[in-house]
C-alpha positions as YAML, in Angstrom:
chain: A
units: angstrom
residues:
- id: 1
  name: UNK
  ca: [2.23, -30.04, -24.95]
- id: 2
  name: UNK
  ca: [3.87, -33.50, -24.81]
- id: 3
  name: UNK
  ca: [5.84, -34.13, -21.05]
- id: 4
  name: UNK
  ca: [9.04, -34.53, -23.38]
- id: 5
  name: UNK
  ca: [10.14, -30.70, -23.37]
- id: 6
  name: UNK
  ca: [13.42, -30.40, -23.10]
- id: 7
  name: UNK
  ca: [15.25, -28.36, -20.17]
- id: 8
  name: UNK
  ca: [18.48, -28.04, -19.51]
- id: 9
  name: UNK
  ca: [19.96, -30.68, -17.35]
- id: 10
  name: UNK
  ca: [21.38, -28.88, -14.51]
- id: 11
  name: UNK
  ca: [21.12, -29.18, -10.77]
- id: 12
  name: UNK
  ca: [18.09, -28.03, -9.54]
- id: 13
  name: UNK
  ca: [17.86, -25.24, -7.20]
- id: 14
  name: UNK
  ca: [17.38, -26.77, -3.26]
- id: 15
  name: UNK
  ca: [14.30, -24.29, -3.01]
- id: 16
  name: UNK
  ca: [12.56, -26.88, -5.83]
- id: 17
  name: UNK
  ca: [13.45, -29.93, -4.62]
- id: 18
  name: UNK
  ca: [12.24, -28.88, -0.71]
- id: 19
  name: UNK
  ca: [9.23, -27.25, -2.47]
- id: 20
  name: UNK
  ca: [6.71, -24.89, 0.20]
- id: 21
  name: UNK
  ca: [8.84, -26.09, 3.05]
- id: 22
  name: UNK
  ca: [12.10, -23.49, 1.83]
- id: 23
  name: UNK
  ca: [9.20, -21.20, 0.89]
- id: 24
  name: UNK
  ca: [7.82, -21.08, 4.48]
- id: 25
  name: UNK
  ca: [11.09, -21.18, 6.18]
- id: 26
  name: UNK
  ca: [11.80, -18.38, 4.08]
- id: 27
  name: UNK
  ca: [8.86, -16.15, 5.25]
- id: 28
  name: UNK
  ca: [9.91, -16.78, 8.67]
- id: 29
  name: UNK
  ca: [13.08, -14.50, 8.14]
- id: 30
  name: UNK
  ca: [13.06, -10.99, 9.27]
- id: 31
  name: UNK
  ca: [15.24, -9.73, 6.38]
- id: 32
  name: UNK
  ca: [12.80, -8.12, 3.93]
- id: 33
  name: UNK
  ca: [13.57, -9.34, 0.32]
- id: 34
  name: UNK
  ca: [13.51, -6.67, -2.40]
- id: 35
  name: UNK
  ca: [14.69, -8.37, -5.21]
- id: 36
  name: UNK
  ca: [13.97, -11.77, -6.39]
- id: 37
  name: UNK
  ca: [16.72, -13.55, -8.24]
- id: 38
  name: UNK
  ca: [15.58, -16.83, -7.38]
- id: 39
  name: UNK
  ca: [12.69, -18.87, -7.48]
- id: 40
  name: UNK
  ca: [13.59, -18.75, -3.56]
- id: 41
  name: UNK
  ca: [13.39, -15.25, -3.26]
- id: 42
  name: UNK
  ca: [10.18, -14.82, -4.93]
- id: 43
  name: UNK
  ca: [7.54, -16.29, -2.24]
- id: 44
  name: UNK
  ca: [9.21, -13.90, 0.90]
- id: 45
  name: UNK
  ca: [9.00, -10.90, -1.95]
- id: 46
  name: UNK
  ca: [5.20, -11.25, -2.20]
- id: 47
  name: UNK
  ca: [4.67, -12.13, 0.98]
- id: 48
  name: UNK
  ca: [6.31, -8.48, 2.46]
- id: 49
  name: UNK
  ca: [3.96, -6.94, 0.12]
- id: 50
  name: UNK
  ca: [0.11, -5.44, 1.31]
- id: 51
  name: UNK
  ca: [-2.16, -7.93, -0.67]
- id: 52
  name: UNK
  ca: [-4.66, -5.30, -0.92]
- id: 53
  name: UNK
  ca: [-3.26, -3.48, -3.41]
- id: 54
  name: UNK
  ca: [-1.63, -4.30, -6.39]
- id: 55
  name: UNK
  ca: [2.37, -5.05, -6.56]
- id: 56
  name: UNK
  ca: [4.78, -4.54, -9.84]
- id: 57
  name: UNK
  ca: [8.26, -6.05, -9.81]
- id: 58
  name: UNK
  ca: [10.74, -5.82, -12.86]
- id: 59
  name: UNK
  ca: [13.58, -8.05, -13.06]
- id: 60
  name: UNK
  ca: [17.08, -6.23, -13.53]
- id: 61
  name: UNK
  ca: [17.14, -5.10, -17.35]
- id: 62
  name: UNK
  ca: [20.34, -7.02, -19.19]
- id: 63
  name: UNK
  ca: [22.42, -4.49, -20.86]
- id: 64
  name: UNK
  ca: [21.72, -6.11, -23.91]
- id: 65
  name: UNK
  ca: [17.85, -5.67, -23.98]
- id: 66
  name: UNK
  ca: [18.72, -1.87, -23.71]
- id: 67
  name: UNK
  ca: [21.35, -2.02, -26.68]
- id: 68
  name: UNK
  ca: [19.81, -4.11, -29.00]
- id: 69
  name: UNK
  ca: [16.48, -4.45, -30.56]
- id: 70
  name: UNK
  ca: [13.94, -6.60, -28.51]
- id: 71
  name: UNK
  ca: [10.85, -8.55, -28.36]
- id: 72
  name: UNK
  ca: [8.06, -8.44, -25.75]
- id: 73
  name: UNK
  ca: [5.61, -10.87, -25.24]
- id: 74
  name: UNK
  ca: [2.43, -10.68, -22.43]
- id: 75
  name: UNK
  ca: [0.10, -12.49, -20.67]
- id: 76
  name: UNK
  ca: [-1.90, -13.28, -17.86]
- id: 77
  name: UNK
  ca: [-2.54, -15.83, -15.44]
- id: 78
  name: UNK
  ca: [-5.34, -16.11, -12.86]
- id: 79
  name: UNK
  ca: [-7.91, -14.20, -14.88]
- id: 80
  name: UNK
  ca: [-11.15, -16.69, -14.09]
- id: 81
  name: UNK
  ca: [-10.47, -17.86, -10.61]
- id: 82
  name: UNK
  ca: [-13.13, -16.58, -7.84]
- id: 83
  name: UNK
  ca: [-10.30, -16.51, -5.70]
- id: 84
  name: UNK
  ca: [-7.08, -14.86, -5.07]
- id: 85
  name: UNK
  ca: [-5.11, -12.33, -7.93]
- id: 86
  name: UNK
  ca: [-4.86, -12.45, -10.88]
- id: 87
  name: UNK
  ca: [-0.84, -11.74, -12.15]
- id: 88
  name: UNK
  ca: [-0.18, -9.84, -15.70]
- id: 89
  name: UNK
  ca: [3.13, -10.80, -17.07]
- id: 90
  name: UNK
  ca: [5.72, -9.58, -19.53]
- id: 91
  name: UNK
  ca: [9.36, -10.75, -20.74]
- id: 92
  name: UNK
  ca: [11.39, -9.56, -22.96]
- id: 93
  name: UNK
  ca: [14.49, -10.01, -25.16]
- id: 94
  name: UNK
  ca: [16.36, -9.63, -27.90]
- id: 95
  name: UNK
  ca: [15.15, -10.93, -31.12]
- id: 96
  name: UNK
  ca: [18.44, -12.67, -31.94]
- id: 97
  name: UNK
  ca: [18.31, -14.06, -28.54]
- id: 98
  name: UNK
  ca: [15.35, -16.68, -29.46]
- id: 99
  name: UNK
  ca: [16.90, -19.65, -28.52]
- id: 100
  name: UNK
  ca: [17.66, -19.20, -25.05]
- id: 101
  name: UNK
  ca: [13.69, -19.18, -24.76]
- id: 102
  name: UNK
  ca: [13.83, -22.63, -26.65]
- id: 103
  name: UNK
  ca: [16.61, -24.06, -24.22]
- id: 104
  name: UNK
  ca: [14.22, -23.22, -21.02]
- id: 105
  name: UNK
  ca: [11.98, -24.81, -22.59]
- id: 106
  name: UNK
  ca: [9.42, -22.11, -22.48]
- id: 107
  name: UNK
  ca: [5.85, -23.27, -23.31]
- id: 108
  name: UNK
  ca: [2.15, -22.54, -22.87]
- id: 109
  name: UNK
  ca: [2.23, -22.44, -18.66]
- id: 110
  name: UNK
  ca: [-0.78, -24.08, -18.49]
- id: 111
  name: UNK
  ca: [0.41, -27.08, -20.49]
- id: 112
  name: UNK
  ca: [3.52, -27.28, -18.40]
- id: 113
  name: UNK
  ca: [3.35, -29.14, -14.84]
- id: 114
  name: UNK
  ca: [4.01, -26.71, -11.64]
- id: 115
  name: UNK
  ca: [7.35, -28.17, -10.87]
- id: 116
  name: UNK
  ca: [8.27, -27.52, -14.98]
- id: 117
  name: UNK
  ca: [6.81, -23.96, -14.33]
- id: 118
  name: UNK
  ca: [8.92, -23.37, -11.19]
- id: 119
  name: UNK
  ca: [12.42, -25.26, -13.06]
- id: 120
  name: UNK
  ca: [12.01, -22.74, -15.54]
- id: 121
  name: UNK
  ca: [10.98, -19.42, -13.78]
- id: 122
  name: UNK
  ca: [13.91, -20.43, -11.43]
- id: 123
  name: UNK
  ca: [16.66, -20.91, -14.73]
- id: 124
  name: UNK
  ca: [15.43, -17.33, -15.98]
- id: 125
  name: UNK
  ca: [16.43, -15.91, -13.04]
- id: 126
  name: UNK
  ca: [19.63, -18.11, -12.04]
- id: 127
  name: UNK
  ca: [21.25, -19.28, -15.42]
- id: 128
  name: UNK
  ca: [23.83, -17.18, -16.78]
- id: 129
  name: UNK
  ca: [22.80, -18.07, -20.54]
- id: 130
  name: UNK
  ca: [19.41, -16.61, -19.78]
- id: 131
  name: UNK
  ca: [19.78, -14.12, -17.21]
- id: 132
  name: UNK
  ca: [22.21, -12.28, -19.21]
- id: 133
  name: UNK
  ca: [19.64, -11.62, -21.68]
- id: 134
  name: UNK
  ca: [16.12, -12.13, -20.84]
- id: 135
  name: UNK
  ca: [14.06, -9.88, -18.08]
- id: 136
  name: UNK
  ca: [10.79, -10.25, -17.34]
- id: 137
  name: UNK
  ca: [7.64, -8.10, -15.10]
- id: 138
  name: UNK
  ca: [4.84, -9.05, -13.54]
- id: 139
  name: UNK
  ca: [2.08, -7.13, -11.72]
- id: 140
  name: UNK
  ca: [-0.02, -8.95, -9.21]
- id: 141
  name: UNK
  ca: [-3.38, -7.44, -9.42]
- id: 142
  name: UNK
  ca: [-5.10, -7.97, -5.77]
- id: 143
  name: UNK
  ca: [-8.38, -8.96, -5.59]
- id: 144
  name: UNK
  ca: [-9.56, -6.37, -3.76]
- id: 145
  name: UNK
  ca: [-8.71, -4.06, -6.76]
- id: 146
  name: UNK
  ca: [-10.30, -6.58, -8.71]
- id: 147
  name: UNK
  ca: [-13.50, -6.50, -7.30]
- id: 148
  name: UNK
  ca: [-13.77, -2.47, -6.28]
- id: 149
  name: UNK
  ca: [-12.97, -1.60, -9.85]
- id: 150
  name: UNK
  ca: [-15.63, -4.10, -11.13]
- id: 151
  name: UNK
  ca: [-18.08, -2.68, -8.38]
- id: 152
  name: UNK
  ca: [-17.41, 1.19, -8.54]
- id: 153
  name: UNK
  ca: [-20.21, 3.67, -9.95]
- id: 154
  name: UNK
  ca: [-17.95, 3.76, -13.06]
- id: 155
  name: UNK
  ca: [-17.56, 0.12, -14.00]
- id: 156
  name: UNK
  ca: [-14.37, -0.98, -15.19]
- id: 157
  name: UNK
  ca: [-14.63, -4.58, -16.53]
- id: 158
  name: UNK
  ca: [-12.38, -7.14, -16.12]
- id: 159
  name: UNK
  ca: [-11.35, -7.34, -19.54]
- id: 160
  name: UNK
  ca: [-10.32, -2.83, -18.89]
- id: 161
  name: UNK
  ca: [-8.35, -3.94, -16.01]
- id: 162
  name: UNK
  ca: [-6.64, -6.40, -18.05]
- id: 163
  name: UNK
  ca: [-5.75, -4.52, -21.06]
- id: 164
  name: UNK
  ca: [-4.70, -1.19, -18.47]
- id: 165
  name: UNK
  ca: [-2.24, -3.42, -16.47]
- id: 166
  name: UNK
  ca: [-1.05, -4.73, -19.89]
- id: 167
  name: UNK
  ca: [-0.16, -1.21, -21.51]
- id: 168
  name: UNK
  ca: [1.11, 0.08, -17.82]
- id: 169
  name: UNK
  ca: [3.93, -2.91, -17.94]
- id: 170
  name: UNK
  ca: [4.56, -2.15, -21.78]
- id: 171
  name: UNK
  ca: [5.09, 1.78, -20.91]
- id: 172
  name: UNK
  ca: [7.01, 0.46, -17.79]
- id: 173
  name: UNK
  ca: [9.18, -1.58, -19.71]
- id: 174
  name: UNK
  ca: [10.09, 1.76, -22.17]
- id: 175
  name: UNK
  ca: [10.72, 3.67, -19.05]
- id: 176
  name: UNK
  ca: [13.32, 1.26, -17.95]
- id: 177
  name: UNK
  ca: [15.27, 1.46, -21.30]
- id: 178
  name: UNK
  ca: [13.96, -1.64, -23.01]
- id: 179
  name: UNK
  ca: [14.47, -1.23, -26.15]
- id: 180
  name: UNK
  ca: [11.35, -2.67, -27.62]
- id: 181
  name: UNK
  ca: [10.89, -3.70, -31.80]
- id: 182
  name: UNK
  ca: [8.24, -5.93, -31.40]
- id: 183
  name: UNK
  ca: [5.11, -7.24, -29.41]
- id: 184
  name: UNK
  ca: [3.20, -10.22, -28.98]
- id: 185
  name: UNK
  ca: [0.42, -10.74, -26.73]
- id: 186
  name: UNK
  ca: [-2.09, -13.06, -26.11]
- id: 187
  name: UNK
  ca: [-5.62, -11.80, -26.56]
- id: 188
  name: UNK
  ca: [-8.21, -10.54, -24.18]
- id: 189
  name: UNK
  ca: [-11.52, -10.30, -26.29]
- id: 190
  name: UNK
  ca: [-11.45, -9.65, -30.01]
- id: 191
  name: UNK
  ca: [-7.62, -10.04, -31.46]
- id: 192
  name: UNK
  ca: [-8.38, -7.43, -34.22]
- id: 193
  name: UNK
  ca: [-9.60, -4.90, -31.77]
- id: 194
  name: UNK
  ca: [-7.11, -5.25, -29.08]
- id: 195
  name: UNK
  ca: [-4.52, -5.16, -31.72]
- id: 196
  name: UNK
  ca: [-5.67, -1.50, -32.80]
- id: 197
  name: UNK
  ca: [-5.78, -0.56, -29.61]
- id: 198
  name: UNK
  ca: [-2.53, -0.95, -28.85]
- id: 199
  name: UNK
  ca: [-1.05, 0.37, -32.30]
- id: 200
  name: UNK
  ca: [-2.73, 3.24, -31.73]
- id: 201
  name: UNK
  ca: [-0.93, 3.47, -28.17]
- id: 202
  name: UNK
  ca: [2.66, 2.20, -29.21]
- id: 203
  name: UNK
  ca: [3.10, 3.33, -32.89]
- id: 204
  name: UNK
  ca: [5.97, 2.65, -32.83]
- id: 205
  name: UNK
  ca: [6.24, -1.15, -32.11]
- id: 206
  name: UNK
  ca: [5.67, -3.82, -34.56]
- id: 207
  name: UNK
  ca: [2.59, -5.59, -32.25]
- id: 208
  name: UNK
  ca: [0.71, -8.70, -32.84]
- id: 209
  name: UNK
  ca: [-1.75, -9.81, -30.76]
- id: 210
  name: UNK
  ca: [-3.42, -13.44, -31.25]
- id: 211
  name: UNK
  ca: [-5.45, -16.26, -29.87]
- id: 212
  name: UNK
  ca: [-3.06, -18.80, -27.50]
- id: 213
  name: UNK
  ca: [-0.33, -16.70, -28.32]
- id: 214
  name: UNK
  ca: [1.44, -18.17, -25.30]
- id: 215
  name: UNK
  ca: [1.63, -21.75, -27.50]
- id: 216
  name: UNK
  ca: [2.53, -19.68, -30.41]
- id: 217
  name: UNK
  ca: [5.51, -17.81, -29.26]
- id: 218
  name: UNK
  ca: [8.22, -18.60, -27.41]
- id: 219
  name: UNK
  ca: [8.44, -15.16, -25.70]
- id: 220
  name: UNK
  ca: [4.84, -15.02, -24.29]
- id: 221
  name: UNK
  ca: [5.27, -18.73, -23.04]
- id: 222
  name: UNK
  ca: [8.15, -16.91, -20.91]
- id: 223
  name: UNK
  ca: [5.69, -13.99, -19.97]
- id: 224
  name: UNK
  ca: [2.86, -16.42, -19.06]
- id: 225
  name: UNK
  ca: [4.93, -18.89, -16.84]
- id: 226
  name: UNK
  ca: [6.68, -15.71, -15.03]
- id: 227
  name: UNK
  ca: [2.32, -14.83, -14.21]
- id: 228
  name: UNK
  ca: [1.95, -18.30, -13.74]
- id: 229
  name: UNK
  ca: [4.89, -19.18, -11.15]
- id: 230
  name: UNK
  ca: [4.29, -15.52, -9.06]
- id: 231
  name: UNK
  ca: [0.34, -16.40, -8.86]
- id: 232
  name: UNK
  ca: [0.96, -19.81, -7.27]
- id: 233
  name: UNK
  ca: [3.76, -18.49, -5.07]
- id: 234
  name: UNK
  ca: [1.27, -15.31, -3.86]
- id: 235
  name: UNK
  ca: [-1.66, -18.01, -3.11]
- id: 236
  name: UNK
  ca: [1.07, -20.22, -0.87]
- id: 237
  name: UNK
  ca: [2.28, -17.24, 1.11]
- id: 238
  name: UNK
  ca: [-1.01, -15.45, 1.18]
- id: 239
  name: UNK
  ca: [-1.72, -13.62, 4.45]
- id: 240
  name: UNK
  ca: [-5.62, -13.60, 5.82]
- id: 241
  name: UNK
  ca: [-5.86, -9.73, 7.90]
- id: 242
  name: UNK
  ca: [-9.10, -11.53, 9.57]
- id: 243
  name: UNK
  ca: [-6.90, -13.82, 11.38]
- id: 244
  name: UNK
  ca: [-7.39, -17.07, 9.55]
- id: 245
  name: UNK
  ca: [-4.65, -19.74, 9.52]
- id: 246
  name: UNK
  ca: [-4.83, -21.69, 6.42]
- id: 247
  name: UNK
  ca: [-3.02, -23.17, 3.84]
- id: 248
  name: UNK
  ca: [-2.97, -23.09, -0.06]
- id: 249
  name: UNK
  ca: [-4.29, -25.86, -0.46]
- id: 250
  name: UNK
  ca: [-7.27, -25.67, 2.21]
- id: 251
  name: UNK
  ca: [-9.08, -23.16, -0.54]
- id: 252
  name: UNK
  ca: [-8.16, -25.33, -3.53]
- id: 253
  name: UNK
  ca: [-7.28, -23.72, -7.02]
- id: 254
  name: UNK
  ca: [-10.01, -20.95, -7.04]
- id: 255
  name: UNK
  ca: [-11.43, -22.09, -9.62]
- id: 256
  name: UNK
  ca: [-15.73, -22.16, -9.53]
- id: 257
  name: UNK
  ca: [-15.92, -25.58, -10.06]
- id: 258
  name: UNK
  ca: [-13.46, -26.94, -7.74]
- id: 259
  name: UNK
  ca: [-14.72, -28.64, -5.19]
- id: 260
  name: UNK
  ca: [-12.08, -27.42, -2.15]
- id: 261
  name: UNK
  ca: [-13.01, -23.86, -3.07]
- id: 262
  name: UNK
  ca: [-16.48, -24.39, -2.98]
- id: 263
  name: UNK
  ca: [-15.99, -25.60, 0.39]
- id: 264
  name: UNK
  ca: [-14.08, -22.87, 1.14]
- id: 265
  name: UNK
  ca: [-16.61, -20.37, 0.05]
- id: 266
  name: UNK
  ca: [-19.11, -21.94, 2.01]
- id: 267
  name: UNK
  ca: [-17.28, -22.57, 5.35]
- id: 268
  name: UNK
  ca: [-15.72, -18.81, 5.40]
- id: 269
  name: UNK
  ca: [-18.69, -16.55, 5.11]
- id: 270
  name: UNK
  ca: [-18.69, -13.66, 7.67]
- id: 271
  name: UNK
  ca: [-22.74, -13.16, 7.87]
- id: 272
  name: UNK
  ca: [-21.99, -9.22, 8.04]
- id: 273
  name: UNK
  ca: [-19.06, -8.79, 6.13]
- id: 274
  name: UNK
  ca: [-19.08, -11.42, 3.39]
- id: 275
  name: UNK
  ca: [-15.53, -13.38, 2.67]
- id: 276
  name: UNK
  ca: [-12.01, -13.13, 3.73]
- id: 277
  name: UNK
  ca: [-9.77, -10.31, 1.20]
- id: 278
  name: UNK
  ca: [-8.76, -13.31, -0.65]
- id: 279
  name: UNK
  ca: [-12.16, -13.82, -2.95]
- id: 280
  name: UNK
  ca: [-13.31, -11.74, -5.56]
- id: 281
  name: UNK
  ca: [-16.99, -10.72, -4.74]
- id: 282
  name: UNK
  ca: [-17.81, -9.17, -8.17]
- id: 283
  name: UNK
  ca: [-17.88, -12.84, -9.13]
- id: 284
  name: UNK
  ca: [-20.99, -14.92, -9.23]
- id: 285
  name: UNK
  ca: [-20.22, -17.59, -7.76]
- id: 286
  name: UNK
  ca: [-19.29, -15.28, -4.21]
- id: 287
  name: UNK
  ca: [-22.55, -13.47, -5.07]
- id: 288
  name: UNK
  ca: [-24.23, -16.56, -4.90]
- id: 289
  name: UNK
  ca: [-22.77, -18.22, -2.20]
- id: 290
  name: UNK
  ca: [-23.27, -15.01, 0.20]
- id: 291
  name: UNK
  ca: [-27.48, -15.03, -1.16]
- id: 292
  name: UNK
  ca: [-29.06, -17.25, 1.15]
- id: 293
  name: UNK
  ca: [-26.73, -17.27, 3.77]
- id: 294
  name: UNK
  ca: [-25.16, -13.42, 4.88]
- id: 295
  name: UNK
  ca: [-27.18, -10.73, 6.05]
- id: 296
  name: UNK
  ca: [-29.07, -8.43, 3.64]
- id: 297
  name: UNK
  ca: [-27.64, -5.35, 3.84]
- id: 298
  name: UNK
  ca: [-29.56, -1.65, 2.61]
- id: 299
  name: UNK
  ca: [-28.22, 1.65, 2.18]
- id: 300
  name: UNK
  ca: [-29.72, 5.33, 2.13]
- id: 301
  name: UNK
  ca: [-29.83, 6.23, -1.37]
- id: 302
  name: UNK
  ca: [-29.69, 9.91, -2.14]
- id: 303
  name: UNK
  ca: [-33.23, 11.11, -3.06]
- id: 304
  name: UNK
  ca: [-33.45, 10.48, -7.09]
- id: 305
  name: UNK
  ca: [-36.68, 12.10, -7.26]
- id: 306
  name: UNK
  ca: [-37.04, 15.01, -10.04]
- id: 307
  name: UNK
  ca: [-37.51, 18.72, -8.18]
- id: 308
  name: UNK
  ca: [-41.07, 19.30, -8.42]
- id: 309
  name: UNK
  ca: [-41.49, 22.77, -10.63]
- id: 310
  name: UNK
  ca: [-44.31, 25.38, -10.18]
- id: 311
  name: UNK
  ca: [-44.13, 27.53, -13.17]
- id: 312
  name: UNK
  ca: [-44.55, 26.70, -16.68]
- id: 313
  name: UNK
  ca: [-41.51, 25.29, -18.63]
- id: 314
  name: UNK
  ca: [-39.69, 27.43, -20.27]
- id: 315
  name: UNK
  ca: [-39.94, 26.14, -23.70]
- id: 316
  name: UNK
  ca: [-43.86, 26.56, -23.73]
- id: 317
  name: UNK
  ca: [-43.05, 30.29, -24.87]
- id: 318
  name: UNK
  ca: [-41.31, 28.70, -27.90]
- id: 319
  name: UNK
  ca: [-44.20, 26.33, -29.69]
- id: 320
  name: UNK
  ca: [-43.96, 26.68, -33.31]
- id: 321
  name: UNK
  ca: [-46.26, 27.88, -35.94]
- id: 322
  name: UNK
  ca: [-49.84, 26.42, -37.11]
- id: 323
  name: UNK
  ca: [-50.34, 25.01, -40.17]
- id: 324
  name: UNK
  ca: [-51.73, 28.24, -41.58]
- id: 325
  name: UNK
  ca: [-48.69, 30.17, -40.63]
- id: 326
  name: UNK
  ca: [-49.86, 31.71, -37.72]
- id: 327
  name: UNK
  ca: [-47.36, 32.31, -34.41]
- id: 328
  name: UNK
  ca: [-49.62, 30.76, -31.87]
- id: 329
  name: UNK
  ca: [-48.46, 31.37, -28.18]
- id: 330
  name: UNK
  ca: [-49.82, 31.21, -24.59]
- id: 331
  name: UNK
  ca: [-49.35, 34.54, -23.80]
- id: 332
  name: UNK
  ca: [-47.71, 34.44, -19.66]
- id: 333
  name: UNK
  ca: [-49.92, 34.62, -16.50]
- id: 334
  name: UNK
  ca: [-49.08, 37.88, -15.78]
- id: 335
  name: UNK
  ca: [-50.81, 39.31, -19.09]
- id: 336
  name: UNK
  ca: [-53.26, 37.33, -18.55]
- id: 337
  name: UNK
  ca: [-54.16, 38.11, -14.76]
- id: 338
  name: UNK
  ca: [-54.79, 41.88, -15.89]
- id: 339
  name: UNK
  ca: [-56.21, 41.37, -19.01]
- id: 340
  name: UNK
  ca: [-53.50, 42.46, -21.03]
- id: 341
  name: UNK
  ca: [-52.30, 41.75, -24.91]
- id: 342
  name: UNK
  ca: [-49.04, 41.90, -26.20]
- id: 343
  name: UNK
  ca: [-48.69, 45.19, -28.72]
- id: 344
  name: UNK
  ca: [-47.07, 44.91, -31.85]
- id: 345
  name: UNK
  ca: [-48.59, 47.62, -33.74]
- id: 346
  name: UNK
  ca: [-48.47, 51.47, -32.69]
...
């Protein structure tokens, strides 16, 4: 995507122009913030929130998603990082209502710079020409979840927590009166497969589900940049329970390969219990950082051995026949013990 998108020329919101500064002043306030209608409001909103467990927010619901037929896009953001959440996304609006997605200038997120990203999260939210008609969801999936479903006896993959969080927002969205026509998301695995998945689920919708469907559509670009914009904003106001005092950008991107999160990973290693809440340990690259350096740590394992079983199996009354025909058994011990034979002829 070319750095000529058009966006509305309006005056900026102070929160973007003052950038983390507002956000941290923000978090400082003792009013708890339980709806975000800003870009402003949305750093204190995640920061009130326990980052151990996942968080939903839905925007108000315009009148006119309820009244009139809609579309629905979804995506994700975060999904490959080692570190920090990863955010599921969803937007909605009517299908007449296309072009207010064309006037934010709503785009594949990771095309778009972070100050783009943040212009048009914040115009969703504040501009009466979009507010009045678009909503939007996210659900900021903690790592912790992350890594304990991935962990668990029962696996779940990441690929299961992504399509679950997808079709709880999509049910969410019907709860709150959206009235949904169609459905565009972009693909985790397989298009084809997903696809049936979810027309089995939601009969009723019209859903397509495709490859970079956030470059494709305008209404998943809006989805993906609402992930997008509420993952950065949960990594700048992220809170460390073990009592470290660091900034976003002291643990870089999350990303494996960057270089600041490497670092990170290998500065912050508790030799007992691993990393800080903020890293996903079902990933390899924790897994392999923690190898040589933490503590190697063994648990009592239930005994697995098979009950050892005196008698004869019960099946060894039931051989079959020989080849001649004959019913061949071994008659039981206690026959045999007193010299006795079965009678079948009196």
């Amino acid at each position: 995507m070319s750095d000529d998108i058009k966006i509305k020329d309006e005056p900026l919101n102070e929160t973007i122009e003052n950038g983390e500064h507002e956000e941290k002043e923000n978090n400082e306030s003792d009013g708890l913030i339980d709806k975000i209608t800003s870009l402003k409001k949305l750093g204190p909103f995640i920061a009130s929130k326990d980052n151990s467990t996942n968080t939903v927010y839905f925007s108000d619901i315009p009148q006119v998603c309820k009244d009139e037929p809609c579309m629905l896009g979804v995506d994700e953001a975060g999904r490959g990082p080692v570190l920090g959440p990863m955010v599921y996304g969803i937007a909605f609006c009517p299908i007449k209502s296309k072009q207010a997605l064309i006037d934010l200038g709503c785009a594949d997120s990771k095309q778009l710079t972070e100050e783009k990203r943040d212009i048009i999260f914040d115009d969703i939210n504040t501009k009466e020409y979009a507010n009045s008609c678009i909503g939007w969801a996210v659900e900021i999936i903690s790592p912790n979840v992350i890594s304990t479903s991935m962990f668990r006896r029962a696996k779940c993959s990441l690929n299961e927590v992504s399509m679950n969080s997808a079709i709880g927002l999509i049910h969410a969205a019907v709860d709150e009166g959206v009235n949904i026509a169609e459905v565009y998301v972009d693909t985790v695995g397989p298009p084809e497969k997903y696809q049936d998945k979810l027309q089995k689920i939601f009969p009723q919708f019209k859903i397509t589900v495709a490859k970079k469907a956030d470059s494709t559509y305008p209404i998943v670009s809006a989805a993906s940049i609402c992930a997008k914009v509420s993952r950065d904003h949960a990594l700048k106001v992220w809170q460390f329970p073990e009592g470290l005092k660091l900034k976003s950008n002291d643990f870089g991107s999350g990303y494996p390969g960057d270089p600041v999160t490497k670092r990170f990973l290998s500065e912050n290693i508790d030799l007992v219990f691993g990393f800080p809440r903020l890293v996903r340990f079902s990933w390899s690259t924790a897994e392999n950082a923690l190898a040589d350096k933490a503590y190697d740590m063994e648990f009592d394992e239930p005994d697995s051995e098979k009950p050892k079983y005196a008698g004869p199996k019960l099946t060894k009354f039931f051989k079959g026949t020989t080849k001649d025909g004959e019913v061949k058994r071994e008659p039981c011990r206690l026959l045999k013990e007193r010299f006795l034979d079965s009678c079948v002829d009196f």
